[in-house]
PDB file of C-alpha atoms and ligand atoms in Angstrom:
ATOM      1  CA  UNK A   1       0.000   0.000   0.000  1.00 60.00           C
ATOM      2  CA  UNK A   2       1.603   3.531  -1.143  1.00 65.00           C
ATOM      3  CA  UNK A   3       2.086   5.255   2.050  1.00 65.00           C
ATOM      4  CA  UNK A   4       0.223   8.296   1.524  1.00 61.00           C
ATOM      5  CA  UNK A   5      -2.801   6.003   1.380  1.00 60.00           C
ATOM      6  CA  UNK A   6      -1.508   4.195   4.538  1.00 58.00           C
ATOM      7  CA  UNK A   7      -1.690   7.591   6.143  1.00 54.00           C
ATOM      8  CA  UNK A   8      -5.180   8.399   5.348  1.00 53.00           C
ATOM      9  CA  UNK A   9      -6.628   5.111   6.252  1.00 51.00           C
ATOM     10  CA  UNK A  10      -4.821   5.246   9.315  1.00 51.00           C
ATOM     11  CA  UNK A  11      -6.014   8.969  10.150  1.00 53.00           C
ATOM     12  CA  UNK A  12      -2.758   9.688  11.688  1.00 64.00           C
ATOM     13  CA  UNK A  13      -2.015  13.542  12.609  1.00 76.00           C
ATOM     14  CA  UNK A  14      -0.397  15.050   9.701  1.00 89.00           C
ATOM     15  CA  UNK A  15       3.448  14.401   8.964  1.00 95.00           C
ATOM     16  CA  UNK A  16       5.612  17.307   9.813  1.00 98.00           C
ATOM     17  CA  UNK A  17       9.160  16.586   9.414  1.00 98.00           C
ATOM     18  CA  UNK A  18      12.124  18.351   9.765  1.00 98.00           C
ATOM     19  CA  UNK A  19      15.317  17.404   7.756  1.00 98.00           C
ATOM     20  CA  UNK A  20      18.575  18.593   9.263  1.00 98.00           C
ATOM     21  CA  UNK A  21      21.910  17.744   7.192  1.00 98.00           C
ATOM     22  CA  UNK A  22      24.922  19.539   5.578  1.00 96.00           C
ATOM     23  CA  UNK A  23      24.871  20.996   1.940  1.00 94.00           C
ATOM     24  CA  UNK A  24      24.843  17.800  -0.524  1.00 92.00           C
ATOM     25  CA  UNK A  25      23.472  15.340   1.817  1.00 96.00           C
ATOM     26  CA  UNK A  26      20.791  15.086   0.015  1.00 95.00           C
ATOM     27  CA  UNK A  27      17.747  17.296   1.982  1.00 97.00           C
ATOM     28  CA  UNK A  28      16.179  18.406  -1.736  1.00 95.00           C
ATOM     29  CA  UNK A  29      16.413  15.319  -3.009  1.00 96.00           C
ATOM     30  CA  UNK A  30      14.630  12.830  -0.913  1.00 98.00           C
ATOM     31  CA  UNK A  31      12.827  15.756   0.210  1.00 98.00           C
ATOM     32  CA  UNK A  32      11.053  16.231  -2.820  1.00 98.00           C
ATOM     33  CA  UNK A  33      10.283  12.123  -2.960  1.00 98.00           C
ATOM     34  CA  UNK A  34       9.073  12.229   0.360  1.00 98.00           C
ATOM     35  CA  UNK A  35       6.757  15.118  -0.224  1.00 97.00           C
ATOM     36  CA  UNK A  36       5.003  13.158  -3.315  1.00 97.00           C
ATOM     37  CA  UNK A  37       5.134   9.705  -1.233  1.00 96.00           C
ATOM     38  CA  UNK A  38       3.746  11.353   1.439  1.00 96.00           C
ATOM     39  CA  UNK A  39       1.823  13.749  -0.374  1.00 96.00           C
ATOM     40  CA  UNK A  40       2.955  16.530   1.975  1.00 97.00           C
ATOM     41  CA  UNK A  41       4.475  20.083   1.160  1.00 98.00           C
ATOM     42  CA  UNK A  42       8.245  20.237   0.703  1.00 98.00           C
ATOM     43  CA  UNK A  43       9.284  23.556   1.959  1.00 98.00           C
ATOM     44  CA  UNK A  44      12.860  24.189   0.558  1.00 98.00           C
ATOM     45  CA  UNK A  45      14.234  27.340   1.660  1.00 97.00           C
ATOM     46  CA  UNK A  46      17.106  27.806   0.028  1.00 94.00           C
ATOM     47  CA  UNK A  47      14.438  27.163  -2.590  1.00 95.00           C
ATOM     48  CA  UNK A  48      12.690  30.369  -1.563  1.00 95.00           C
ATOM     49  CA  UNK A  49      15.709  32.668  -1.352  1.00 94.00           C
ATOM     50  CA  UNK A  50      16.247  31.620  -4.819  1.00 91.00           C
ATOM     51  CA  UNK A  51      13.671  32.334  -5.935  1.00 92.00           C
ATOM     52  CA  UNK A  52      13.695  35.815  -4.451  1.00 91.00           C
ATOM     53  CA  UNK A  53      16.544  36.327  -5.796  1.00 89.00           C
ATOM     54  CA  UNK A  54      14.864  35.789  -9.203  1.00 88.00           C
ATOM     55  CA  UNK A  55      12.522  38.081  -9.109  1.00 88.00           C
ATOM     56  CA  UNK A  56      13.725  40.815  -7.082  1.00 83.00           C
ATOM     57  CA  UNK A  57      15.087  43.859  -9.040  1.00 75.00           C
ATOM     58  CA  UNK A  58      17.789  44.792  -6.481  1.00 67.00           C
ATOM     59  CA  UNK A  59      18.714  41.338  -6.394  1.00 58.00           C
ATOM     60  CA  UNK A  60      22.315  42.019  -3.806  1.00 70.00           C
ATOM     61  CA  UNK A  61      20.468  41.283  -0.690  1.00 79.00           C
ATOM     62  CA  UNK A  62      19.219  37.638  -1.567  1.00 83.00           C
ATOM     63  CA  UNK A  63      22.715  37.062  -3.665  1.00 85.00           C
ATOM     64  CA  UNK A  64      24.601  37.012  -0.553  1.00 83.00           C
ATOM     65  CA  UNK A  65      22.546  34.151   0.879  1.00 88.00           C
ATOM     66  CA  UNK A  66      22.324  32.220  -2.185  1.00 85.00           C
ATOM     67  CA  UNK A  67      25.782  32.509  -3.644  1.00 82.00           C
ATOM     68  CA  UNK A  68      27.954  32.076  -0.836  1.00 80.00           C
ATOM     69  CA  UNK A  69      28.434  30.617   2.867  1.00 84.00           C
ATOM     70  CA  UNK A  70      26.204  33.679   4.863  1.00 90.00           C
ATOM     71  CA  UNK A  71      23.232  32.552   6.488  1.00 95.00           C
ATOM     72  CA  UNK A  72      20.643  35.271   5.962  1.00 95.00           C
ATOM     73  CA  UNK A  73      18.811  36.566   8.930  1.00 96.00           C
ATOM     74  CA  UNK A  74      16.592  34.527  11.403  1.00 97.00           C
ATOM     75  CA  UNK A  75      14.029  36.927  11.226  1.00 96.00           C
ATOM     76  CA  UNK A  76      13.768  37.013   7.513  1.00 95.00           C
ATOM     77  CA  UNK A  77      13.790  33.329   7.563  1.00 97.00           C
ATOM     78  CA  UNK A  78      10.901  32.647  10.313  1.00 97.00           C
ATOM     79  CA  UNK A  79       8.635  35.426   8.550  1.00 97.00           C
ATOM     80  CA  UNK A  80       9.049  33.146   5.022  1.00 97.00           C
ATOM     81  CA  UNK A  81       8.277  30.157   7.044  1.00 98.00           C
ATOM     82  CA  UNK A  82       5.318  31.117   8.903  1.00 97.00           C
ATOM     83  CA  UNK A  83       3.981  32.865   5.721  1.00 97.00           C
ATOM     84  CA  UNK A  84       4.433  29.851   3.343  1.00 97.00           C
ATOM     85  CA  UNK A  85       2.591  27.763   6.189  1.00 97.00           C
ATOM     86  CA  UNK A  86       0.073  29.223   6.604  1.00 96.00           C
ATOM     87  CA  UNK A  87      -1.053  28.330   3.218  1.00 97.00           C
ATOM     88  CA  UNK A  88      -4.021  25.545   2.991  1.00 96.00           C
ATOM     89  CA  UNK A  89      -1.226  23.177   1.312  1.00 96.00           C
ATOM     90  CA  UNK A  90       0.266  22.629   4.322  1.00 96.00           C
ATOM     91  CA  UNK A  91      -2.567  21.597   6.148  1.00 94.00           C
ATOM     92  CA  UNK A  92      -1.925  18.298   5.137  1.00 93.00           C
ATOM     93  CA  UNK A  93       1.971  17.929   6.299  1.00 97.00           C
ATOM     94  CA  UNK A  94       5.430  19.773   5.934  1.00 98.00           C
ATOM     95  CA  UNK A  95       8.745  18.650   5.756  1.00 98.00           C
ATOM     96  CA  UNK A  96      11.174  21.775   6.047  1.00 98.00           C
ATOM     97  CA  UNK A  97      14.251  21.599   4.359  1.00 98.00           C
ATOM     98  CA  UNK A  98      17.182  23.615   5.472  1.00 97.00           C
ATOM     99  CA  UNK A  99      15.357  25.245   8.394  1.00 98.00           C
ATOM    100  CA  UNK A 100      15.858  25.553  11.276  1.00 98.00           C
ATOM    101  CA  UNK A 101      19.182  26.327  10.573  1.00 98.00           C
ATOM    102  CA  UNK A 102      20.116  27.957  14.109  1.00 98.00           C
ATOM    103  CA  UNK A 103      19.332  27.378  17.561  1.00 98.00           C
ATOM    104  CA  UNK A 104      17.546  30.958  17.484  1.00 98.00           C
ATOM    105  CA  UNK A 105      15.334  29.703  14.319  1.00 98.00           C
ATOM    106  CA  UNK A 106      14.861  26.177  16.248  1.00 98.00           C
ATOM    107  CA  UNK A 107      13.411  28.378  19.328  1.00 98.00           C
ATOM    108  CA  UNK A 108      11.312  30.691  17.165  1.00 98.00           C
ATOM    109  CA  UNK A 109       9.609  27.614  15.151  1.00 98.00           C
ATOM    110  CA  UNK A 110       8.851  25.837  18.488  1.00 97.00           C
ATOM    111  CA  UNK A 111       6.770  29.431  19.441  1.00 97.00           C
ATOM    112  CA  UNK A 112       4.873  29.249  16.439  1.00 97.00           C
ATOM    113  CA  UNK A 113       4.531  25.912  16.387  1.00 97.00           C
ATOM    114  CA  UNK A 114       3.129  26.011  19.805  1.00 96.00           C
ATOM    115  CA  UNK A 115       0.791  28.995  18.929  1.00 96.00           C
ATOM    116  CA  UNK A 116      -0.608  26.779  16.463  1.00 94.00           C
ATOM    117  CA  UNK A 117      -1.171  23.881  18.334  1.00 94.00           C
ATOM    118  CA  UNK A 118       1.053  22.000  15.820  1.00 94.00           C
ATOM    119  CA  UNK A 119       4.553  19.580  16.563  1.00 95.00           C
ATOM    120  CA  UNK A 120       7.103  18.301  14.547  1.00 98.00           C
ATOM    121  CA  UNK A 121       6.484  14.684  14.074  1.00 97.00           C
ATOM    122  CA  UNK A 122      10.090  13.621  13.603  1.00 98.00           C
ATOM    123  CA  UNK A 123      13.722  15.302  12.640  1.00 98.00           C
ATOM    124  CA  UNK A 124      15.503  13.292  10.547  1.00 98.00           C
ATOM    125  CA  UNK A 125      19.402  14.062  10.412  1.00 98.00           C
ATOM    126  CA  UNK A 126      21.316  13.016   7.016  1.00 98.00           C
ATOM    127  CA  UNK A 127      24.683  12.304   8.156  1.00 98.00           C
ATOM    128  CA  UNK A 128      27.061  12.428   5.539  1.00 96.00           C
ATOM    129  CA  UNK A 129      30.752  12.396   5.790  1.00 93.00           C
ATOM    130  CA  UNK A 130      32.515  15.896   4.777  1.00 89.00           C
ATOM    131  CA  UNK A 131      34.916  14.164   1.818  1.00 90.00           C
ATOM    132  CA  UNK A 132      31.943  12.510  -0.227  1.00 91.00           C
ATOM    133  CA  UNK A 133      29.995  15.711   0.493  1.00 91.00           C
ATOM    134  CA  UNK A 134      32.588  17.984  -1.323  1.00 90.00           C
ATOM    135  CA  UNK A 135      32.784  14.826  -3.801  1.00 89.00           C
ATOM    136  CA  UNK A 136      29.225  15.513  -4.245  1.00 89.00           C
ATOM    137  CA  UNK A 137      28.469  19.315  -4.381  1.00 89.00           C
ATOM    138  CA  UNK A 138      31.789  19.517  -7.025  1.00 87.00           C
ATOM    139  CA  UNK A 139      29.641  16.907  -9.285  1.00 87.00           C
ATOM    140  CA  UNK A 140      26.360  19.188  -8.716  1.00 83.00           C
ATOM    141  CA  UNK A 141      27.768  22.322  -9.331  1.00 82.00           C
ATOM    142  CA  UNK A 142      28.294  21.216 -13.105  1.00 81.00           C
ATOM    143  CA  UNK A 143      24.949  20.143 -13.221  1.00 84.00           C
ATOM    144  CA  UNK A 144      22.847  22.932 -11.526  1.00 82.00           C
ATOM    145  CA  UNK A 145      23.538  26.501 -11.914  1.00 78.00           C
ATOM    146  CA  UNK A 146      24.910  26.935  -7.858  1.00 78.00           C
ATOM    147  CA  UNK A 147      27.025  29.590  -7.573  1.00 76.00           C
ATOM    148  CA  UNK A 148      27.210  28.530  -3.959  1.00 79.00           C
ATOM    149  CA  UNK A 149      29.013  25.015  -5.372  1.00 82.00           C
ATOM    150  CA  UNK A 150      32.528  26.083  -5.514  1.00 85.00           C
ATOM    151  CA  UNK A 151      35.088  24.359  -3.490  1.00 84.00           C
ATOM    152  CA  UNK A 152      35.873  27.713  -1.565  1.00 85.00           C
ATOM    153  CA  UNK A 153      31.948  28.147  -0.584  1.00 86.00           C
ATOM    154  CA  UNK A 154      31.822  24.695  -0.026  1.00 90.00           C
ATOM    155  CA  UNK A 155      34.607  24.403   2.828  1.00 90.00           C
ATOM    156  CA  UNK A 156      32.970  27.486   4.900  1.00 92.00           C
ATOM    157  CA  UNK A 157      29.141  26.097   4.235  1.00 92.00           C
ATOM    158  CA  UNK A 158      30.282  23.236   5.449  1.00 94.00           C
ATOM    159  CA  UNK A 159      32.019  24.974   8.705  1.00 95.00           C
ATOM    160  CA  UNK A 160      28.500  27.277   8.755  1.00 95.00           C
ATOM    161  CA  UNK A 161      26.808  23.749   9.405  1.00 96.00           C
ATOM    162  CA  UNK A 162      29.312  22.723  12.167  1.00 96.00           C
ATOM    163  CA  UNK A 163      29.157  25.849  14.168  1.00 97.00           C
ATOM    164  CA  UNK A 164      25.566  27.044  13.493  1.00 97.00           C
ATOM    165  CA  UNK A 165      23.530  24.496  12.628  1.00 97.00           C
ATOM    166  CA  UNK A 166      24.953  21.754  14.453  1.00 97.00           C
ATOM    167  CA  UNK A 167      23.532  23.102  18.377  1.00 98.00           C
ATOM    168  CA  UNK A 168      20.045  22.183  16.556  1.00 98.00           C
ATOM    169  CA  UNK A 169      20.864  18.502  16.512  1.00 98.00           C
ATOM    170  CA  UNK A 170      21.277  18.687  20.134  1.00 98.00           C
ATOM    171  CA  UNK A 171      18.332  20.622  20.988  1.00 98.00           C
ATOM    172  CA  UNK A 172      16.615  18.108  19.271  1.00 98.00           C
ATOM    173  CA  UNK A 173      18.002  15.500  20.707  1.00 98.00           C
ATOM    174  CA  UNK A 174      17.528  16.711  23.635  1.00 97.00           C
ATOM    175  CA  UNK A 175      13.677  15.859  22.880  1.00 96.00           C
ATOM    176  CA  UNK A 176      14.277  12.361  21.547  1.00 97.00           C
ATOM    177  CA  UNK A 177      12.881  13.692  18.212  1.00 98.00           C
ATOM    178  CA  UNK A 178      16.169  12.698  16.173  1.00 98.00           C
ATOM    179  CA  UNK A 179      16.698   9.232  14.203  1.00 98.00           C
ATOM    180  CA  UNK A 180      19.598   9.447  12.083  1.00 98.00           C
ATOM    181  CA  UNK A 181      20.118   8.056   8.567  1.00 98.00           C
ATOM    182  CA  UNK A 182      23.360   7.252   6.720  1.00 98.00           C
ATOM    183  CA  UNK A 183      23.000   9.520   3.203  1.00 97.00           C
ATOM    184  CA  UNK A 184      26.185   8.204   2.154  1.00 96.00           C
ATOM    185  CA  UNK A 185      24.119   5.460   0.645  1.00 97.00           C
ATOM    186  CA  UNK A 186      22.764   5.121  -2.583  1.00 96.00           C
ATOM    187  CA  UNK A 187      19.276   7.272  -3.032  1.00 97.00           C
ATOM    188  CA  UNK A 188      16.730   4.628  -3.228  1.00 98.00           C
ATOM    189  CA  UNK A 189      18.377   2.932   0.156  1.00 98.00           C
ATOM    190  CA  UNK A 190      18.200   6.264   2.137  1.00 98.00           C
ATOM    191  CA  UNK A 191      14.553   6.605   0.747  1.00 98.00           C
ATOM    192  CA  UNK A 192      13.434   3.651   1.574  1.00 98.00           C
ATOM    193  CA  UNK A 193      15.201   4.183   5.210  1.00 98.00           C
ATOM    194  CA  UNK A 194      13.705   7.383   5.621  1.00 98.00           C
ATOM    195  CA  UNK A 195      10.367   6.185   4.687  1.00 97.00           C
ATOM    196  CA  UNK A 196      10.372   3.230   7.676  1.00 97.00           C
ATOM    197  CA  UNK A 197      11.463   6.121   9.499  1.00 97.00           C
ATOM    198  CA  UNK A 198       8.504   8.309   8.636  1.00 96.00           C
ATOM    199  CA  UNK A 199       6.293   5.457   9.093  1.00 93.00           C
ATOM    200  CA  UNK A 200       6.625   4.539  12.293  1.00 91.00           C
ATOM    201  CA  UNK A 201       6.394   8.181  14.022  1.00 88.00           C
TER     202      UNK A 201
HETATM  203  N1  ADP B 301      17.042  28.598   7.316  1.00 86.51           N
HETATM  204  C1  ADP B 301      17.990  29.354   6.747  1.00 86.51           C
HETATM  205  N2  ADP B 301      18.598  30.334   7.463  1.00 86.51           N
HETATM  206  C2  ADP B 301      19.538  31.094   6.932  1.00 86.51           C
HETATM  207  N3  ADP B 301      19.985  30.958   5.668  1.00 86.51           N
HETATM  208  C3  ADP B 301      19.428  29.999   4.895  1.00 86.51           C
HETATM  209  C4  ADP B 301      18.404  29.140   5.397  1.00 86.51           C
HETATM  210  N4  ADP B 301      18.046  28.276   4.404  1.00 86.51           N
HETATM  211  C5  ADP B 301      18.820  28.570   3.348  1.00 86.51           C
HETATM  212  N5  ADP B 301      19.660  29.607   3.636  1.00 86.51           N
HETATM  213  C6  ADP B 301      20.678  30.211   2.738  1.00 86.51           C
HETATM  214  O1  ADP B 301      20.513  29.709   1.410  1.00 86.51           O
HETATM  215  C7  ADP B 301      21.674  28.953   0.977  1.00 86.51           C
HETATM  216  C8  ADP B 301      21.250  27.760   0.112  1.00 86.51           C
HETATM  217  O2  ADP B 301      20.445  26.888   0.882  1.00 86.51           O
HETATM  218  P1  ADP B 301      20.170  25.377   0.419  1.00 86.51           P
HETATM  219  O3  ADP B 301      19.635  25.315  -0.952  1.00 86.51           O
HETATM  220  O4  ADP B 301      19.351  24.747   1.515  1.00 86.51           O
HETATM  221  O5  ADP B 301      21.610  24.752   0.334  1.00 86.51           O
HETATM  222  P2  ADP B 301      22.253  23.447   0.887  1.00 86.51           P
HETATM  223  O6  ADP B 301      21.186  22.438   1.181  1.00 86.51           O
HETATM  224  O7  ADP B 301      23.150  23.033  -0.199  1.00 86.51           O
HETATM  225  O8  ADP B 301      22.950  23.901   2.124  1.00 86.51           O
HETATM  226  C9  ADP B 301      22.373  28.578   2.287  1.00 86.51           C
HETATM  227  O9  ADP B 301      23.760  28.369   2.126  1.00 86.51           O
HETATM  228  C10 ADP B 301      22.071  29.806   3.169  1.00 86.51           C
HETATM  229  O10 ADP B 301      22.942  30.855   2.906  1.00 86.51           O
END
């Protein structure tokens, strides 16, 4: 049985899950399979910078974000959050990928979270070692137009992730809401891993 459908018969609270993992371990990805599995929004935003970026005149501001190794601002980032969920799509289920991204962003989602009654069903960590995740974003940076990709940006977005996003692991954690999965494996394994995962919160 497809597992959306599994879901529904099952009337299980809606799946909101959080993906926490450095650049190139896969978050958009097996994000975006999860979301159609699952039938559930996929809420990308490095997606939504981008795509600021692509329509704003003036586009400096969202360049920064998007073509180097600076975080942009929690506020900025909790106000695109809240806004894109409080559209009817994702009534249904979430899974956020690439936020939080800070403890400060980790703090400020649980407080609207809370306001709205809501809870994240499960945080699933991609761990991925830092040699095949250069391997990795060098390969994608021929095939996507990332400006973010290059082996400079990649070293520091990679230290970003150990200093700043790494403390949201632990707060986490500190919940029991983390089950890690090894996205060193192929894609269909770490689907179908992340999947049971999903399945059994
Ligand atoms: N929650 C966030 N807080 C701050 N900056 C963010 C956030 N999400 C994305 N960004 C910015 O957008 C860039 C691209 O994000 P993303 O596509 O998720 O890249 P990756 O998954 O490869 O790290 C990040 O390097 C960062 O500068």
């Amino acid at each position: 049985m497809p597992a959306a459908a599994f879901l529904r018969l099952s009337s299980v609270k809606p799946v909101r899950i959080v993906f926490v993992g450095p650049p190139g371990s896969g978050k958009g990805t097996q994000g975006a399979r999860v979301a159609s599995e699952f039938r559930i929004s996929h809420l990308s935003t490095g997606e939504m910078l981008r795509q600021l970026r692509d329509q704003s005149d003036d586009d400096c501001k969202f360049s920064s974000y998007t073509e180097g190794s600076i975080l942009a601002p929690d506020d900025l980032m909790i106000e695109l959050v809240a806004e894109r969920l409080s559209l009817p799509d994702c009534q249904a289920g979430w899974l956020m990928d690439g936020f939080p991204r800070t403890l400060s962003q980790a703090q400020a989602f649980d407080g609207y979270l809370n306001h709205h009654g809501d809870q994240i069903t499960r945080v699933i960590e991609l761990v991925a070692d830092a040699d095949g995740i250069v391997k990795r974003l060098i390969e994608r940076a021929k095939s996507e137009n990332r400006p973010d990709d290059t082996p400079k940006n990649i070293v520091e977005r990679l230290k970003v992730y150990r200093v700043r996003t790494k403390p949201v692991l632990s707060y986490y954690r500190d919940r029991d809401l983390v089950t890690q999965i090894d996205a060193m494996q192929d894609i269909d394994s770490v689907f179908a891993d992340i999947k049971k995962c999903i399945a059994r919160s």
